[in-house]
């Protein structure tokens, strides 16, 4: 009986969404067009090169190189094996949800087990630095100094999350001695064992990257439509509406928050909290990417709630000092 009620409720919800799309077609179309703009102007340019490059680097032994060089750091800070350093550093420069893609690739190749892959996802949720310093700070908030503060608090909180989760499923201890010669040798051995030609690797990397980016486009579009339907039916004030939109679809929410008539300090706190949580749209992207693995989602969700709260507190504490001296 309970399952039947659930089925009926899902059907009613889908019919309601279809009704809204038909009756509010103008606003829905605007949301769809906005999703394409986000994807075209921000997501595709920032992620596509890194998606393609990461697959080629994995085939050519770059993971083995970083694993050897950074295994003492990863072991001492996060109790992780060295392979996690690839996800960490690549995510640092490319932004989410690339961390899920890199983690999945290493998991499928056996370089990270289920627990390690679950753990590394929790502290590699970095927003693209160009998005924060360009779109968020200059286009939305129109303040470069505040953008630097948001970037710092967002990034440093990821380190804090990693420390909080360091005892979650510790990796086996490795030899902590770093050998650059051994790192080069390990990379070389991986390249030699690779059976694919460079052309095959490029073709596979392009195909996988486009497929993932189209998945991201579809997810962003779906959640923008959902936020539009919510806005059309809930009579919320501008602050609550913008915040709710941000925690559902990040980019739209950040844009609306920047347009609010509230102090810059409050805008900055809301911005870093939305960035650090990522929005349900990003969460769905992560879930979709790891759907064919045994990587757990709940620790990632828990980490994002903590990330949002801690980053918001840091901006609140540092804002006045930062704007005074920077």
CSV table of C-alpha atoms in Angstrom, one decimal:
chain,number,residue,atom,x,y,z
A,1,UNK,CA,0.0,0.0,0.0
A,2,UNK,CA,2.8,2.4,0.9
A,3,UNK,CA,4.5,1.8,-2.4
A,4,UNK,CA,1.3,2.4,-4.3
A,5,UNK,CA,0.9,5.8,-2.5
A,6,UNK,CA,4.4,6.6,-3.4
A,7,UNK,CA,3.8,5.8,-7.1
A,8,UNK,CA,0.7,8.0,-7.1
A,9,UNK,CA,2.5,10.9,-5.5
A,10,UNK,CA,5.3,10.6,-8.0
A,11,UNK,CA,2.8,10.6,-10.9
A,12,UNK,CA,1.0,13.6,-9.5
A,13,UNK,CA,4.3,15.5,-9.1
A,14,UNK,CA,5.3,14.7,-12.7
A,15,UNK,CA,1.9,15.8,-14.0
A,16,UNK,CA,2.2,19.0,-12.0
A,17,UNK,CA,5.6,19.7,-13.6
A,18,UNK,CA,4.2,19.0,-17.1
A,19,UNK,CA,1.3,21.4,-16.3
A,20,UNK,CA,3.8,24.1,-15.2
A,21,UNK,CA,5.9,23.6,-18.3
A,22,UNK,CA,2.8,24.0,-20.5
A,23,UNK,CA,1.3,27.0,-18.7
A,24,UNK,CA,4.5,28.8,-17.8
A,25,UNK,CA,6.4,28.1,-21.0
A,26,UNK,CA,8.0,31.5,-21.3
A,27,UNK,CA,9.8,31.4,-17.9
A,28,UNK,CA,10.6,27.7,-18.4
A,29,UNK,CA,12.2,28.5,-21.8
A,30,UNK,CA,14.2,31.3,-20.2
A,31,UNK,CA,15.5,28.9,-17.6
A,32,UNK,CA,16.5,26.4,-20.3
A,33,UNK,CA,18.3,29.1,-22.3
A,34,UNK,CA,20.1,30.3,-19.1
A,35,UNK,CA,21.2,26.7,-18.5
A,36,UNK,CA,22.8,26.6,-22.0
A,37,UNK,CA,24.5,29.9,-21.3
A,38,UNK,CA,26.0,28.6,-18.1
A,39,UNK,CA,27.1,25.4,-19.8
A,40,UNK,CA,28.5,27.2,-22.8
A,41,UNK,CA,30.2,30.1,-21.0
A,42,UNK,CA,31.4,28.5,-17.8
A,43,UNK,CA,31.1,24.7,-17.5
A,44,UNK,CA,32.3,23.5,-20.9
A,45,UNK,CA,35.3,25.9,-21.3
A,46,UNK,CA,36.5,25.2,-17.8
A,47,UNK,CA,36.0,21.4,-17.6
A,48,UNK,CA,36.4,20.1,-21.1
A,49,UNK,CA,40.2,20.6,-21.4
A,50,UNK,CA,40.8,19.1,-18.0
A,51,UNK,CA,38.5,16.1,-18.6
A,52,UNK,CA,40.4,15.2,-21.8
A,53,UNK,CA,43.8,15.9,-20.3
A,54,UNK,CA,43.1,13.9,-17.1
A,55,UNK,CA,42.3,10.7,-19.1
A,56,UNK,CA,45.5,11.0,-21.1
A,57,UNK,CA,47.6,11.7,-18.0
A,58,UNK,CA,46.2,8.6,-16.3
A,59,UNK,CA,47.2,6.4,-19.3
A,60,UNK,CA,50.7,7.9,-19.3
A,61,UNK,CA,51.4,7.3,-15.6
A,62,UNK,CA,50.9,10.7,-14.1
A,63,UNK,CA,49.0,9.2,-11.3
A,64,UNK,CA,51.9,7.0,-10.4
A,65,UNK,CA,54.2,10.0,-10.5
A,66,UNK,CA,52.1,12.1,-8.2
A,67,UNK,CA,51.5,9.0,-5.9
A,68,UNK,CA,55.2,8.5,-5.3
A,69,UNK,CA,55.9,12.2,-4.8
A,70,UNK,CA,53.1,13.1,-2.5
A,71,UNK,CA,52.4,9.9,-0.6
A,72,UNK,CA,54.0,11.3,2.6
A,73,UNK,CA,51.8,14.4,2.5
A,74,UNK,CA,48.6,12.4,1.7
A,75,UNK,CA,49.4,9.9,4.4
A,76,UNK,CA,50.2,12.4,7.2
A,77,UNK,CA,47.3,14.8,6.4
A,78,UNK,CA,44.5,12.6,5.3
A,79,UNK,CA,45.6,9.0,5.9
A,80,UNK,CA,45.2,8.3,2.2
A,81,UNK,CA,47.4,6.6,-0.3
A,82,UNK,CA,49.3,8.6,-2.8
A,83,UNK,CA,46.9,8.1,-5.7
A,84,UNK,CA,44.5,10.5,-4.0
A,85,UNK,CA,46.9,13.4,-4.8
A,86,UNK,CA,45.9,13.2,-8.5
A,87,UNK,CA,42.2,13.8,-7.6
A,88,UNK,CA,43.2,16.5,-5.1
A,89,UNK,CA,45.4,18.6,-7.4
A,90,UNK,CA,43.4,18.1,-10.6
A,91,UNK,CA,40.2,19.1,-8.8
A,92,UNK,CA,42.0,22.1,-7.3
A,93,UNK,CA,42.5,23.7,-10.8
A,94,UNK,CA,39.5,22.3,-12.7
A,95,UNK,CA,36.6,22.5,-10.1
A,96,UNK,CA,33.7,20.3,-9.3
A,97,UNK,CA,32.2,17.9,-10.4
A,98,UNK,CA,35.5,16.9,-11.9
A,99,UNK,CA,36.6,15.3,-8.6
A,100,UNK,CA,33.8,12.7,-9.1
A,101,UNK,CA,35.0,11.9,-12.6
A,102,UNK,CA,38.7,11.6,-11.5
A,103,UNK,CA,37.8,9.5,-8.5
A,104,UNK,CA,35.6,7.2,-10.6
A,105,UNK,CA,38.4,6.7,-13.2
A,106,UNK,CA,40.9,5.8,-10.5
A,107,UNK,CA,38.4,3.5,-8.8
A,108,UNK,CA,37.6,1.6,-12.0
A,109,UNK,CA,41.3,1.2,-12.6
A,110,UNK,CA,41.8,-0.2,-9.1
A,111,UNK,CA,44.0,2.6,-7.9
A,112,UNK,CA,41.5,3.5,-5.2
A,113,UNK,CA,39.2,1.1,-3.3
A,114,UNK,CA,35.6,1.8,-2.4
A,115,UNK,CA,36.4,3.4,0.9
A,116,UNK,CA,39.3,5.4,-0.4
A,117,UNK,CA,37.2,6.7,-3.3
A,118,UNK,CA,34.4,7.6,-1.0
A,119,UNK,CA,36.8,9.4,1.3
A,120,UNK,CA,38.6,11.4,-1.3
A,121,UNK,CA,35.3,12.8,-2.7
A,122,UNK,CA,34.7,14.5,0.7
A,123,UNK,CA,37.6,16.9,0.6
A,124,UNK,CA,38.2,17.5,-3.1
A,125,UNK,CA,35.0,19.6,-3.7
A,126,UNK,CA,36.8,22.7,-5.2
A,127,UNK,CA,35.0,25.3,-7.2
A,128,UNK,CA,36.9,26.4,-10.3
A,129,UNK,CA,39.2,29.3,-9.3
A,130,UNK,CA,38.4,31.2,-12.5
A,131,UNK,CA,34.7,30.9,-11.7
A,132,UNK,CA,35.2,32.4,-8.3
A,133,UNK,CA,37.7,35.1,-9.2
A,134,UNK,CA,35.9,35.9,-12.5
A,135,UNK,CA,32.2,35.2,-12.5
A,136,UNK,CA,31.5,35.4,-8.8
A,137,UNK,CA,33.8,38.2,-7.7
A,138,UNK,CA,33.9,40.5,-10.7
A,139,UNK,CA,30.7,39.8,-12.5
A,140,UNK,CA,28.3,39.1,-9.6
A,141,UNK,CA,29.8,40.8,-6.5
A,142,UNK,CA,32.0,43.3,-8.4
A,143,UNK,CA,34.7,43.1,-5.7
A,144,UNK,CA,38.0,41.3,-6.4
A,145,UNK,CA,39.2,41.4,-2.8
A,146,UNK,CA,36.0,39.7,-1.5
A,147,UNK,CA,36.4,37.1,-4.2
A,148,UNK,CA,39.9,36.3,-2.9
A,149,UNK,CA,38.5,35.9,0.6
A,150,UNK,CA,35.7,33.6,-0.7
A,151,UNK,CA,38.3,31.5,-2.6
A,152,UNK,CA,40.6,31.2,0.4
A,153,UNK,CA,37.8,30.2,2.8
A,154,UNK,CA,36.3,27.8,0.3
A,155,UNK,CA,39.6,26.1,-0.4
A,156,UNK,CA,41.0,26.0,3.2
A,157,UNK,CA,37.7,24.5,4.5
A,158,UNK,CA,38.3,21.5,2.1
A,159,UNK,CA,41.5,20.9,3.9
A,160,UNK,CA,39.7,21.1,7.2
A,161,UNK,CA,37.1,18.6,5.9
A,162,UNK,CA,40.0,16.3,4.9
A,163,UNK,CA,41.4,16.5,8.4
A,164,UNK,CA,37.9,15.8,10.0
A,165,UNK,CA,37.5,12.7,7.8
A,166,UNK,CA,41.1,11.5,8.0
A,167,UNK,CA,40.2,8.6,10.3
A,168,UNK,CA,37.4,7.5,8.0
A,169,UNK,CA,38.7,4.2,6.5
A,170,UNK,CA,42.5,4.8,6.7
A,171,UNK,CA,44.5,3.5,3.8
A,172,UNK,CA,47.3,1.0,4.2
A,173,UNK,CA,50.6,2.6,5.3
A,174,UNK,CA,53.1,3.0,2.5
A,175,UNK,CA,56.8,3.6,2.5
A,176,UNK,CA,57.0,7.4,3.4
A,177,UNK,CA,60.3,7.9,1.7
A,178,UNK,CA,60.1,9.9,-1.5
A,179,UNK,CA,62.2,8.9,-4.5
A,180,UNK,CA,62.0,11.1,-7.6
A,181,UNK,CA,63.8,8.4,-9.5
A,182,UNK,CA,61.2,5.8,-8.4
A,183,UNK,CA,58.4,8.2,-9.4
A,184,UNK,CA,59.8,8.6,-12.9
A,185,UNK,CA,60.3,4.9,-13.2
A,186,UNK,CA,56.8,4.1,-12.1
A,187,UNK,CA,55.4,6.6,-14.6
A,188,UNK,CA,57.6,5.1,-17.3
A,189,UNK,CA,56.5,1.6,-16.5
A,190,UNK,CA,52.8,2.6,-16.7
A,191,UNK,CA,53.4,4.2,-20.2
A,192,UNK,CA,55.1,1.1,-21.5
A,193,UNK,CA,52.3,-1.2,-20.2
A,194,UNK,CA,49.7,1.0,-21.9
A,195,UNK,CA,48.3,-0.9,-24.9
A,196,UNK,CA,46.4,1.9,-26.5
A,197,UNK,CA,47.8,4.1,-29.2
A,198,UNK,CA,47.8,7.9,-28.7
A,199,UNK,CA,45.0,8.2,-31.2
A,200,UNK,CA,42.9,5.7,-29.4
A,201,UNK,CA,43.4,7.5,-26.1
A,202,UNK,CA,42.4,10.9,-27.6
A,203,UNK,CA,39.3,9.4,-29.2
A,204,UNK,CA,38.2,7.7,-25.9
A,205,UNK,CA,39.0,10.8,-23.9
A,206,UNK,CA,37.0,13.1,-26.2
A,207,UNK,CA,34.0,10.7,-26.2
A,208,UNK,CA,34.0,10.2,-22.4
A,209,UNK,CA,34.4,14.0,-21.8
A,210,UNK,CA,31.6,15.0,-24.1
A,211,UNK,CA,29.3,12.4,-22.6
A,212,UNK,CA,30.0,13.6,-19.1
A,213,UNK,CA,29.6,17.3,-20.1
A,214,UNK,CA,26.2,16.5,-21.7
A,215,UNK,CA,25.1,14.8,-18.5
A,216,UNK,CA,26.1,17.9,-16.6
A,217,UNK,CA,24.1,20.1,-19.1
A,218,UNK,CA,21.0,18.0,-18.6
A,219,UNK,CA,21.3,18.0,-14.8
A,220,UNK,CA,21.8,21.8,-14.7
A,221,UNK,CA,18.8,22.3,-17.1
A,222,UNK,CA,16.5,20.0,-15.0
A,223,UNK,CA,17.3,21.8,-11.7
A,224,UNK,CA,16.9,25.3,-13.2
A,225,UNK,CA,13.5,24.2,-14.4
A,226,UNK,CA,12.7,23.0,-10.9
A,227,UNK,CA,13.8,26.3,-9.3
A,228,UNK,CA,11.7,28.2,-11.8
A,229,UNK,CA,8.6,26.1,-10.9
A,230,UNK,CA,9.3,26.7,-7.2
A,231,UNK,CA,9.7,30.4,-7.7
A,232,UNK,CA,6.4,30.5,-9.7
A,233,UNK,CA,4.5,28.8,-6.9
A,234,UNK,CA,6.1,29.9,-3.6
A,235,UNK,CA,5.6,33.5,-2.5
A,236,UNK,CA,9.0,34.0,-0.8
A,237,UNK,CA,10.9,37.2,-0.2
A,238,UNK,CA,13.9,37.9,-2.4
A,239,UNK,CA,16.5,36.7,0.3
A,240,UNK,CA,14.8,33.4,0.9
A,241,UNK,CA,14.1,32.8,-2.8
A,242,UNK,CA,17.7,33.5,-3.8
A,243,UNK,CA,19.1,31.3,-1.0
A,244,UNK,CA,16.8,28.5,-1.8
A,245,UNK,CA,17.6,28.7,-5.5
A,246,UNK,CA,21.3,28.6,-4.7
A,247,UNK,CA,21.1,25.5,-2.7
A,248,UNK,CA,19.2,23.8,-5.6
A,249,UNK,CA,21.1,25.2,-8.6
A,250,UNK,CA,24.2,27.0,-7.6
A,251,UNK,CA,24.9,29.5,-10.4
A,252,UNK,CA,21.4,30.9,-10.6
A,253,UNK,CA,21.3,31.3,-6.8
A,254,UNK,CA,24.7,33.1,-6.8
A,255,UNK,CA,23.5,35.5,-9.4
A,256,UNK,CA,20.3,36.3,-7.5
A,257,UNK,CA,22.2,36.7,-4.2
A,258,UNK,CA,24.5,39.3,-5.8
A,259,UNK,CA,21.4,41.3,-6.8
A,260,UNK,CA,20.0,41.5,-3.3
A,261,UNK,CA,19.9,44.9,-1.4
A,262,UNK,CA,21.9,43.5,1.6
A,263,UNK,CA,25.4,44.3,3.0
A,264,UNK,CA,28.3,42.9,1.0
A,265,UNK,CA,29.3,40.8,4.1
A,266,UNK,CA,26.0,38.9,4.1
A,267,UNK,CA,26.3,38.4,0.3
A,268,UNK,CA,29.8,37.0,0.8
A,269,UNK,CA,28.7,34.6,3.5
A,270,UNK,CA,25.7,33.3,1.5
A,271,UNK,CA,28.0,33.1,-1.6
A,272,UNK,CA,30.6,30.9,0.0
A,273,UNK,CA,28.0,28.7,1.7
A,274,UNK,CA,26.3,28.1,-1.6
A,275,UNK,CA,29.6,27.4,-3.4
A,276,UNK,CA,30.8,25.0,-0.7
A,277,UNK,CA,27.5,23.1,-0.7
A,278,UNK,CA,27.4,23.1,-4.5
A,279,UNK,CA,23.7,22.9,-4.9
A,280,UNK,CA,21.6,19.8,-5.4
A,281,UNK,CA,22.3,20.1,-9.1
A,282,UNK,CA,26.0,19.4,-8.5
A,283,UNK,CA,25.1,16.6,-6.1
A,284,UNK,CA,23.0,15.0,-8.8
A,285,UNK,CA,25.9,15.3,-11.2
A,286,UNK,CA,28.2,13.6,-8.7
A,287,UNK,CA,25.6,10.9,-8.1
A,288,UNK,CA,25.2,10.3,-11.9
A,289,UNK,CA,29.0,10.0,-12.4
A,290,UNK,CA,29.5,7.5,-9.6
A,291,UNK,CA,26.3,5.6,-10.3
A,292,UNK,CA,28.0,2.6,-11.8
A,293,UNK,CA,30.4,2.2,-8.8
A,294,UNK,CA,30.1,1.3,-5.1
A,295,UNK,CA,31.3,4.7,-4.1
A,296,UNK,CA,29.1,6.0,-1.3
A,297,UNK,CA,27.3,9.4,-1.6
A,298,UNK,CA,26.2,10.0,2.1
A,299,UNK,CA,29.8,11.0,3.3
A,300,UNK,CA,30.0,13.4,0.4
A,301,UNK,CA,26.7,15.0,1.4
A,302,UNK,CA,27.7,15.2,5.0
A,303,UNK,CA,31.0,16.8,4.1
A,304,UNK,CA,29.2,19.4,1.9
A,305,UNK,CA,26.9,20.4,4.8
A,306,UNK,CA,30.0,20.8,7.1
A,307,UNK,CA,31.9,22.6,4.2
A,308,UNK,CA,29.1,25.1,3.8
A,309,UNK,CA,28.8,25.8,7.5
A,310,UNK,CA,32.5,26.1,8.2
A,311,UNK,CA,33.3,28.3,5.2
A,312,UNK,CA,30.4,30.6,6.1
A,313,UNK,CA,31.7,31.0,9.6
A,314,UNK,CA,35.2,31.7,8.3
A,315,UNK,CA,34.0,34.5,6.0
A,316,UNK,CA,32.0,35.9,8.9
A,317,UNK,CA,35.0,36.0,11.1
A,318,UNK,CA,37.6,37.2,8.5
A,319,UNK,CA,35.5,39.6,6.4
A,320,UNK,CA,36.1,42.9,8.3
A,321,UNK,CA,39.8,42.2,8.8
A,322,UNK,CA,40.3,41.1,5.2
A,323,UNK,CA,38.6,44.1,3.7
A,324,UNK,CA,40.6,46.4,6.0
A,325,UNK,CA,44.0,45.2,5.0
A,326,UNK,CA,43.6,43.7,1.5
